[in-house]
Tab-separated table of C-alpha atoms in Angstrom:
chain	number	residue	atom	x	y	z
A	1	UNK	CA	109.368	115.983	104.615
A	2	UNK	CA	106.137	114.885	102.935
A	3	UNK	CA	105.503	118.240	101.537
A	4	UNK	CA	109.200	118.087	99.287
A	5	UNK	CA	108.498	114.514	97.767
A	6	UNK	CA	106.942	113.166	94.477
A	7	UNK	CA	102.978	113.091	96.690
A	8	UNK	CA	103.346	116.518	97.585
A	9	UNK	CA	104.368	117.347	93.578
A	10	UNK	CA	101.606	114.897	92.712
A	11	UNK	CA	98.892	116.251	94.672
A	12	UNK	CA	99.716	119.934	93.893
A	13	UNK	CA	99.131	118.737	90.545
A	14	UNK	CA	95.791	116.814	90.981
A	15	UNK	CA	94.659	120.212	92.838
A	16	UNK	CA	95.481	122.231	89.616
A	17	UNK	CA	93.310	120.153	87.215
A	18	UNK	CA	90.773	118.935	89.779
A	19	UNK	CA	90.326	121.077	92.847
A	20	UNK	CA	88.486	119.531	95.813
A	21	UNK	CA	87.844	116.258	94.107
A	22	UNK	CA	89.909	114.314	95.666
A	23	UNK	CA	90.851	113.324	99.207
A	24	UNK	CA	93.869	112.003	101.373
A	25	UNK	CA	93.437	109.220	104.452
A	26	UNK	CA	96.439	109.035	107.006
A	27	UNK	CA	96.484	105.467	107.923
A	28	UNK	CA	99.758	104.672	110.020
A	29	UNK	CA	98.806	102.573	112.833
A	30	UNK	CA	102.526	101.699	113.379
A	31	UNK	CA	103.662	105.321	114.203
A	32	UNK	CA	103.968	106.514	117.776
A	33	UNK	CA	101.329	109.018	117.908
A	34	UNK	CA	103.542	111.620	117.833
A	35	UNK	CA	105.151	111.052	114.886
A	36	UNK	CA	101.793	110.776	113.470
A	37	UNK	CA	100.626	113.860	114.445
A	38	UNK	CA	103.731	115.115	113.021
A	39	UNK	CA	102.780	113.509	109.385
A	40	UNK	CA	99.124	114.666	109.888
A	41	UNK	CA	100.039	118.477	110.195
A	42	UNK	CA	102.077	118.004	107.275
A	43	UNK	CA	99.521	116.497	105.052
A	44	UNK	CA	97.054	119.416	106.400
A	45	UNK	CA	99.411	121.484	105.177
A	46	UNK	CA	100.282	119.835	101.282
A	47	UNK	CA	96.045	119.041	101.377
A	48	UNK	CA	94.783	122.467	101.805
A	49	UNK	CA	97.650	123.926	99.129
A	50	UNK	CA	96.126	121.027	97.063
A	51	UNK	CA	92.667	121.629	97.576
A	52	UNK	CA	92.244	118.427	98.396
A	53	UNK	CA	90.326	116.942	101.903
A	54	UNK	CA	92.273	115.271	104.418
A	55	UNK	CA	91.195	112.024	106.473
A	56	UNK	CA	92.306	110.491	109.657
A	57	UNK	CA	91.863	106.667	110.362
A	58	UNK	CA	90.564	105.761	113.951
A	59	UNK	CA	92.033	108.812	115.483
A	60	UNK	CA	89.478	111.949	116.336
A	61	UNK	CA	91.475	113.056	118.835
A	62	UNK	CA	94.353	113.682	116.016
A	63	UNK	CA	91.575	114.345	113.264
A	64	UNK	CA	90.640	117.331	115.652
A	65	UNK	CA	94.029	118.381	116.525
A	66	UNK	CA	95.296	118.984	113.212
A	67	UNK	CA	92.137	120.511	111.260
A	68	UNK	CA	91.614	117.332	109.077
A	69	UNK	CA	88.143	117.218	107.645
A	70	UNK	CA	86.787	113.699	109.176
A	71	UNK	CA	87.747	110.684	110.598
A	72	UNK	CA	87.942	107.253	108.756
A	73	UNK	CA	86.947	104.346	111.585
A	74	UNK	CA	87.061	100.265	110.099
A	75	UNK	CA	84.253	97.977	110.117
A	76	UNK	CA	83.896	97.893	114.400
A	77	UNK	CA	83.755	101.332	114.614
A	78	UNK	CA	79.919	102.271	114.317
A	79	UNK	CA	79.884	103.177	118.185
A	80	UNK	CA	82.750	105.737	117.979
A	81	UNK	CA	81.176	106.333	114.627
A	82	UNK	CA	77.634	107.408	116.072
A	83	UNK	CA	79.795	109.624	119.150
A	84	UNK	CA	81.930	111.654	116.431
A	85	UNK	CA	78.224	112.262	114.468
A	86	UNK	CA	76.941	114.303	117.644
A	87	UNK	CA	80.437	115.779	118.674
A	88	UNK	CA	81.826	116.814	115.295
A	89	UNK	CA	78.904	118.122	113.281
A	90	UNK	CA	79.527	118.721	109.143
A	91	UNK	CA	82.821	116.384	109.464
A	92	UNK	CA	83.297	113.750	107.046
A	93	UNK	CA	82.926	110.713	108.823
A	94	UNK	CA	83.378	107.067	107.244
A	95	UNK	CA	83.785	103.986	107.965
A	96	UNK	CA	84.895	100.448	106.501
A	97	UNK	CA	81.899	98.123	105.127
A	98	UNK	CA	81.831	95.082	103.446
A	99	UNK	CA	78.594	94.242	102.926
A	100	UNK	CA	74.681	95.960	101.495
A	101	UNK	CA	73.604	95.410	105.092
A	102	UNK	CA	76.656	97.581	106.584
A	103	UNK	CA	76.231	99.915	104.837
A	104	UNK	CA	73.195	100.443	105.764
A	105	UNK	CA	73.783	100.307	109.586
A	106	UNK	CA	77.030	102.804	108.585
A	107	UNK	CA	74.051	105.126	107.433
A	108	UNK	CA	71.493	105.028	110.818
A	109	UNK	CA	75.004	105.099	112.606
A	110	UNK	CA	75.526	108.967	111.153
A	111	UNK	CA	78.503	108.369	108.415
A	112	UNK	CA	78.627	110.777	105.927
A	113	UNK	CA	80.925	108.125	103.682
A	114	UNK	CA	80.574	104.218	103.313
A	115	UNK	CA	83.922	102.985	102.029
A	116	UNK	CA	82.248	99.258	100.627
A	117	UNK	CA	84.853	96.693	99.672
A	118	UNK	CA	86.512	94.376	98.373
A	119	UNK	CA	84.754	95.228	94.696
A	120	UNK	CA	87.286	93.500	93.163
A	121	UNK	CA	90.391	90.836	94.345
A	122	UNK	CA	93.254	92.793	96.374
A	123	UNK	CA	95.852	91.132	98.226
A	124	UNK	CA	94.553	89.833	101.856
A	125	UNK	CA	91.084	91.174	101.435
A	126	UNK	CA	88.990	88.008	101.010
A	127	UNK	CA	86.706	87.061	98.519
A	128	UNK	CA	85.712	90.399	96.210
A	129	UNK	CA	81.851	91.414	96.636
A	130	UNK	CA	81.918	92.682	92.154
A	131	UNK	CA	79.823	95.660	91.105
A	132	UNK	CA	76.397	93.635	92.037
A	133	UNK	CA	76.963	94.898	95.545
A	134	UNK	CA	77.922	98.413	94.883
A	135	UNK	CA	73.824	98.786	92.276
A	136	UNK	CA	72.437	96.853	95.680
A	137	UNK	CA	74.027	99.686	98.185
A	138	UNK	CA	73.003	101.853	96.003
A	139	UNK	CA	69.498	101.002	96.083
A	140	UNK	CA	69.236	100.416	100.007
A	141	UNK	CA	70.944	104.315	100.316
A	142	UNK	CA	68.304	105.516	97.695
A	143	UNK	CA	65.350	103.364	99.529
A	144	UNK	CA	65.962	105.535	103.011
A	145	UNK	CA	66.512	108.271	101.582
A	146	UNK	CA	69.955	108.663	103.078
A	147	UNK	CA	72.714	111.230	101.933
A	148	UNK	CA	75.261	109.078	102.559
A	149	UNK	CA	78.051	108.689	99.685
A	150	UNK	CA	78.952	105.171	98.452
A	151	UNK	CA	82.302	104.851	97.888
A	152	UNK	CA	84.198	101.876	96.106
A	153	UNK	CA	87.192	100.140	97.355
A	154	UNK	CA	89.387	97.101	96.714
A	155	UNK	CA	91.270	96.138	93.476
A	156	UNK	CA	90.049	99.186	91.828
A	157	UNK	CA	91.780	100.427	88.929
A	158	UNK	CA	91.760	103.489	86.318
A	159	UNK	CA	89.701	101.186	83.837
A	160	UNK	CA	87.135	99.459	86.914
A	161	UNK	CA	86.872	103.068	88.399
A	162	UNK	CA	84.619	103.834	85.429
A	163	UNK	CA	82.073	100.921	86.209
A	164	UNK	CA	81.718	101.386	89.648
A	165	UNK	CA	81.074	104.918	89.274
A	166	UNK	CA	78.216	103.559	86.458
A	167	UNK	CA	77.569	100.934	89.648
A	168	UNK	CA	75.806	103.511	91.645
A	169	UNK	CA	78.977	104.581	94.180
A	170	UNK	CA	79.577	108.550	94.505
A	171	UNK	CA	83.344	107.862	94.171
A	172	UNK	CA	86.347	105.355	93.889
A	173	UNK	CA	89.222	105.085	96.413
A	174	UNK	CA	92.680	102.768	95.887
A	175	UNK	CA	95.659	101.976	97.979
A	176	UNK	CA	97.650	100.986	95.205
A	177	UNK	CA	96.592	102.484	91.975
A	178	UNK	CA	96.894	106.433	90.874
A	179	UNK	CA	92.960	107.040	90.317
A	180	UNK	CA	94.227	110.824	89.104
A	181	UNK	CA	92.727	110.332	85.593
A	182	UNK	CA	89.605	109.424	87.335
A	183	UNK	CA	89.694	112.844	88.523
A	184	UNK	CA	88.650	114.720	84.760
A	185	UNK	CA	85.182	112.252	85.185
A	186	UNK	CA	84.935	113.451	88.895
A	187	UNK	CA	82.012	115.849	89.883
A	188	UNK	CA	83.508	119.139	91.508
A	189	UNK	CA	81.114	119.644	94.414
């Protein structure tokens, strides 16, 4: 079970040192749903032991279900976005951008959390948008006055974390890379 492995020991630890600074998204498309229902309850479970927020990809039905904190949609998702905004008020909701100008949209559409990427070159991601795009989101959140939180995504490491957060985004996210030591930089609310 997830909450006996080296993530659960891992996150436990993160919690310790870093509270609610950090956040888990359950992204299994494969599974059966469920067996992913199954995971999700038992990443509620190591999360909130953790202190840590937990995310579920394209599924509000599960999201709901299990007590996760929001729902992650990708890049087509603005209309289910926009639905989950009136039906699920103070959830985190985010979605998948990849350019200034979706980001924006992601903003009127009511997310909470803009996940822009590629920054930087990942495998099967396309051409990397850099840091210039992050300082332009920035800017275009900052112009309407939106609350939404920037977050950086894509090739990100320990040592790029650093200047994306200096880029303008509210946080950095990875698939592949332990951002943990990000965590000490992290603010706490």
């Amino acid at each position: 079970p997830v909450e006996d492995g080296a993530l659960a020991a891992r996150m436990e630890a993160a919690g310790r040192a870093h509270g609610g600074a950090f956040g888990v998204l359950l992204r299994d498309k494969d599974l059966p749903r469920a067996e992913r229902r199954a995971l999700g309850l038992s990443l509620r479970a190591l999360t909130r032991r953790a202190g840590a927020r937990l995310v579920v990809a394209a599924d509000l039905e599960i999201a709901r279900e299990i007590g996760a904190d929001g729902v992650h949609f990708g890049g087509g998702g603005r209309a289910q976005l926009a639905a989950a905004a009136r039906d699920w008020p103070g959830a985190w909701l985010s979605i998948a951008c990849h350019s200034v100008d979706e980001v924006a949209k992601a903003a009127e559409a009511g997310a909470t959390i803009a996940l822009l990427s590629p920054i930087f070159s990942t495998p099967g991601k396309g051409e990397p948008i850099g840091l210039e795009a992050l300082s332009r989101a920035r800017a275009a959140i900052d112009a309407r006055g939106s609350s939404i939180v920037l977050v950086a995504l894509g090739g990100v490491t320990v040592e790029s974390a650093r200047a994306c957060l200096c880029a303008g985004t509210g946080a950095v996210a990875s698939i592949r890379a332990d951002l943990t030591p990000v965590l000490a930089e992290a603010p706490t609310t």
